[in-house]
Amino acid sequence: ARAADKLAAGGDHEAAIAGFAAVLDDEEKHLLPPEVRGVALFNYGLSLSAVGRHRDAGAAFSKAAGVVQGRQRAEASARAGDEFARLRDWRRAAEAYEIPAAFGDARAAANAGAAWINSDTNWAAAVTLLEQADDPSAKGKAHLATAYARLDRRREARTVLEGLTDPGDALFAAMLLESKAKALDLAEEVLERAATRWLRELPSSSSSSYKRRNESGGVFFF
């Protein structure tokens, strides 16, 4: 296991994977004590991820989480969630992220909530996790509003959406609302509000600038 670690540190992940597999694949032999086995499984997952074997990496991190305890378990589960999310295996990603979320990891809570939305299954869990994450970013607000809308909590959804005024953020939220929550009315509202604010904030000099370019024979665009 230590030799495999050294190979991975040197960038030879394929050789490291073979080394880890030699001591990890046959669980019945109990070649490593639990605390060492957990670290080896975690490092095995890192090497598998480095070569693009994300499903195997997720499985290794999940096994590591089943061996270690406390914060190490949370970290291994978060890594497993990342690997499953790369594969768009949203249900497994959400379940993995929920473990570090239980330890107060806001990033994991936000990811778990988003994964539940993408899986289109556990909407109640999505709301709970996203509320826990309290993510102030535009994506965090869009996810929370979508989860509220899907559960027909439209007043809360509208309150969250009021904070989205950037056209790009509004478009992202509208796409989520329409595709995941089937809330076309809320999608239209957030787009209209963003467009209205964007038009209001256009520079007042735009019209005179247009005239000057026109009068001077310059090129202008509608």
XYZ file of C-alpha atoms in Angstrom:
222
model
C 0.000 0.000 0.000
C 2.841 2.419 0.811
C 4.570 1.522 -2.435
C 1.352 2.275 -4.328
C 1.181 5.655 -2.581
C 4.708 6.453 -3.756
C 3.841 5.449 -7.327
C 0.783 7.724 -7.253
C 2.838 10.600 -5.843
C 5.180 10.156 -8.811
C 2.285 10.340 -11.252
C 2.220 6.643 -12.203
C -1.435 6.094 -11.335
C -1.876 2.942 -13.413
C 0.892 1.197 -11.470
C -0.517 2.598 -8.227
C -3.947 1.202 -9.064
C -2.453 -2.252 -9.607
C -0.654 -2.003 -6.286
C -3.733 -0.928 -4.358
C -5.828 -3.631 -6.031
C -3.384 -6.297 -4.903
C -4.152 -5.610 -1.251
C -7.713 -4.296 -1.471
C -9.664 -6.433 -3.942
C -9.832 -9.557 -1.778
C -11.541 -8.353 1.393
C -11.664 -11.828 2.923
C -7.878 -11.867 3.422
C -7.985 -8.825 5.734
C -4.499 -7.855 4.638
C -4.798 -4.384 6.163
C -6.142 -3.217 9.542
C -9.327 -1.104 9.178
C -7.693 2.293 9.771
C -5.001 1.586 7.168
C -7.476 0.007 4.781
C -9.638 3.142 4.849
C -6.705 5.363 3.881
C -5.634 2.920 1.156
C -9.159 2.857 -0.289
C -9.263 6.660 -0.289
C -5.923 6.898 -2.098
C -7.027 4.135 -4.475
C -10.030 6.295 -5.336
C -7.799 9.292 -6.015
C -5.712 7.295 -8.509
C -8.785 5.822 -10.200
C -10.233 9.307 -10.581
C -6.965 10.613 -11.996
C -7.175 8.149 -14.908
C -10.869 8.793 -15.544
C -12.301 5.646 -13.947
C -14.941 7.636 -12.101
C -17.384 4.820 -11.344
C -14.637 2.692 -9.819
C -13.351 5.751 -7.967
C -16.808 6.398 -6.530
C -17.026 2.805 -5.375
C -13.580 3.028 -3.730
C -14.457 6.244 -1.916
C -17.779 4.722 -0.791
C -15.934 1.695 0.600
C -13.502 4.010 2.373
C -16.450 5.832 3.948
C -17.703 2.495 5.247
C -14.413 1.813 7.026
C -13.350 5.156 8.524
C -15.238 7.342 10.968
C -16.032 10.988 11.652
C -14.582 13.672 9.414
C -12.662 11.117 7.357
C -15.945 9.398 6.547
C -17.440 12.742 5.537
C -14.494 13.551 3.260
C -14.573 10.136 1.583
C -18.325 10.406 1.010
C -17.958 13.895 -0.468
C -15.375 12.531 -2.901
C -17.724 9.686 -3.815
C -20.453 12.237 -4.476
C -18.146 14.165 -6.802
C -17.371 11.023 -8.794
C -21.013 9.971 -9.143
C -21.977 13.522 -10.105
C -19.416 13.422 -12.927
C -21.245 10.333 -14.184
C -24.644 12.029 -13.740
C -25.596 9.237 -11.363
C -27.576 11.773 -9.384
C -29.249 9.510 -6.848
C -25.974 7.940 -5.713
C -24.347 11.365 -5.726
C -27.086 12.788 -3.498
C -26.883 9.877 -1.066
C -23.107 10.256 -0.829
C -23.244 14.021 -0.330
C -25.797 13.671 2.472
C -23.149 12.162 4.765
C -20.816 15.203 4.844
C -23.908 17.428 4.874
C -24.822 15.807 8.184
C -21.443 17.000 9.491
C -22.334 20.584 8.602
C -20.593 20.770 5.223
C -22.491 23.529 3.384
C -20.969 22.691 -0.018
C -22.025 19.057 0.332
C -25.529 20.096 1.404
C -25.874 22.329 -1.659
C -24.576 19.569 -3.918
C -26.883 16.997 -2.346
C -29.887 19.248 -2.871
C -28.958 19.909 -6.481
C -28.380 16.198 -7.077
C -31.817 15.324 -5.697
C -33.312 17.915 -8.064
C -31.448 16.424 -11.012
C -32.590 12.933 -10.027
C -36.205 14.204 -9.925
C -36.964 12.036 -6.912
C -36.618 13.257 -3.312
C -37.827 16.863 -3.468
C -38.446 17.163 0.270
C -34.828 16.222 0.941
C -33.727 18.724 -1.698
C -35.495 21.568 0.123
C -34.122 20.553 3.523
C -30.554 20.328 2.252
C -30.691 23.545 0.240
C -32.131 25.429 3.210
C -29.323 24.020 5.319
C -26.716 25.083 2.760
C -28.118 28.640 2.637
C -26.132 29.228 -0.544
C -26.294 32.940 -1.494
C -25.091 32.327 -5.055
C -27.424 32.640 -8.041
C -27.276 28.884 -8.650
C -28.091 28.188 -5.020
C -31.131 30.457 -5.203
C -32.266 28.899 -8.482
C -32.059 25.394 -7.031
C -33.926 26.330 -3.862
C -36.657 28.165 -5.771
C -37.069 25.167 -8.085
C -37.435 22.789 -5.149
C -39.996 25.072 -3.505
C -41.936 25.338 -6.766
C -42.005 21.570 -7.257
C -43.541 21.212 -3.785
C -46.062 23.960 -4.656
C -44.526 26.359 -2.129
C -44.802 29.221 -4.592
C -44.693 32.094 -2.141
C -41.271 30.956 -0.906
C -40.153 30.328 -4.485
C -41.092 33.874 -5.529
C -39.308 35.347 -2.518
C -36.087 33.558 -3.438
C -36.408 34.469 -7.129
C -36.677 38.176 -6.332
C -32.945 38.139 -5.705
C -32.171 37.104 -9.294
C -31.873 40.157 -11.520
C -28.910 39.334 -13.746
C -30.192 38.096 -17.152
C -27.859 35.093 -17.183
C -28.840 34.048 -13.662
C -32.514 34.529 -14.506
C -32.175 32.364 -17.599
C -30.570 29.547 -15.607
C -33.345 29.711 -13.016
C -36.036 29.802 -15.694
C -34.619 26.694 -17.369
C -34.609 24.820 -14.051
C -38.102 25.963 -13.136
C -39.544 24.899 -16.470
C -37.692 21.600 -16.903
C -37.705 20.297 -13.315
C -40.628 21.963 -11.551
C -42.888 22.494 -14.592
C -43.409 26.046 -13.278
C -43.638 27.966 -16.543
C -45.351 30.935 -14.879
C -42.501 31.418 -12.413
C -39.961 31.023 -15.215
C -41.660 33.793 -17.178
C -41.817 36.044 -14.121
C -38.110 35.810 -13.343
C -37.184 36.467 -16.975
C -39.517 39.456 -17.282
C -38.192 40.980 -14.057
C -34.578 40.591 -15.157
C -35.297 42.027 -18.610
C -37.114 45.014 -17.125
C -34.253 45.826 -14.783
C -31.680 45.354 -17.539
C -33.514 47.784 -19.841
C -33.905 50.297 -17.014
C -30.175 50.225 -16.310
C -29.045 50.811 -19.911
C -26.833 53.928 -20.109
C -28.878 57.061 -20.802
C -26.209 58.143 -23.314
C -26.978 55.254 -25.656
C -29.382 57.268 -27.834
C -27.042 60.268 -28.308
C -24.173 57.887 -28.983
C -26.236 56.252 -31.687
C -26.944 59.645 -33.314
C -23.281 60.669 -33.310
C -22.204 57.466 -35.020
C -24.977 57.830 -37.587
C -24.175 61.459 -38.333
C -20.474 60.692 -38.742
C -21.175 57.886 -41.181
C -20.046 55.142 -38.799
C -21.377 51.592 -38.719
C -24.163 50.936 -36.240
C -26.138 47.866 -35.243
C -29.726 47.389 -34.136
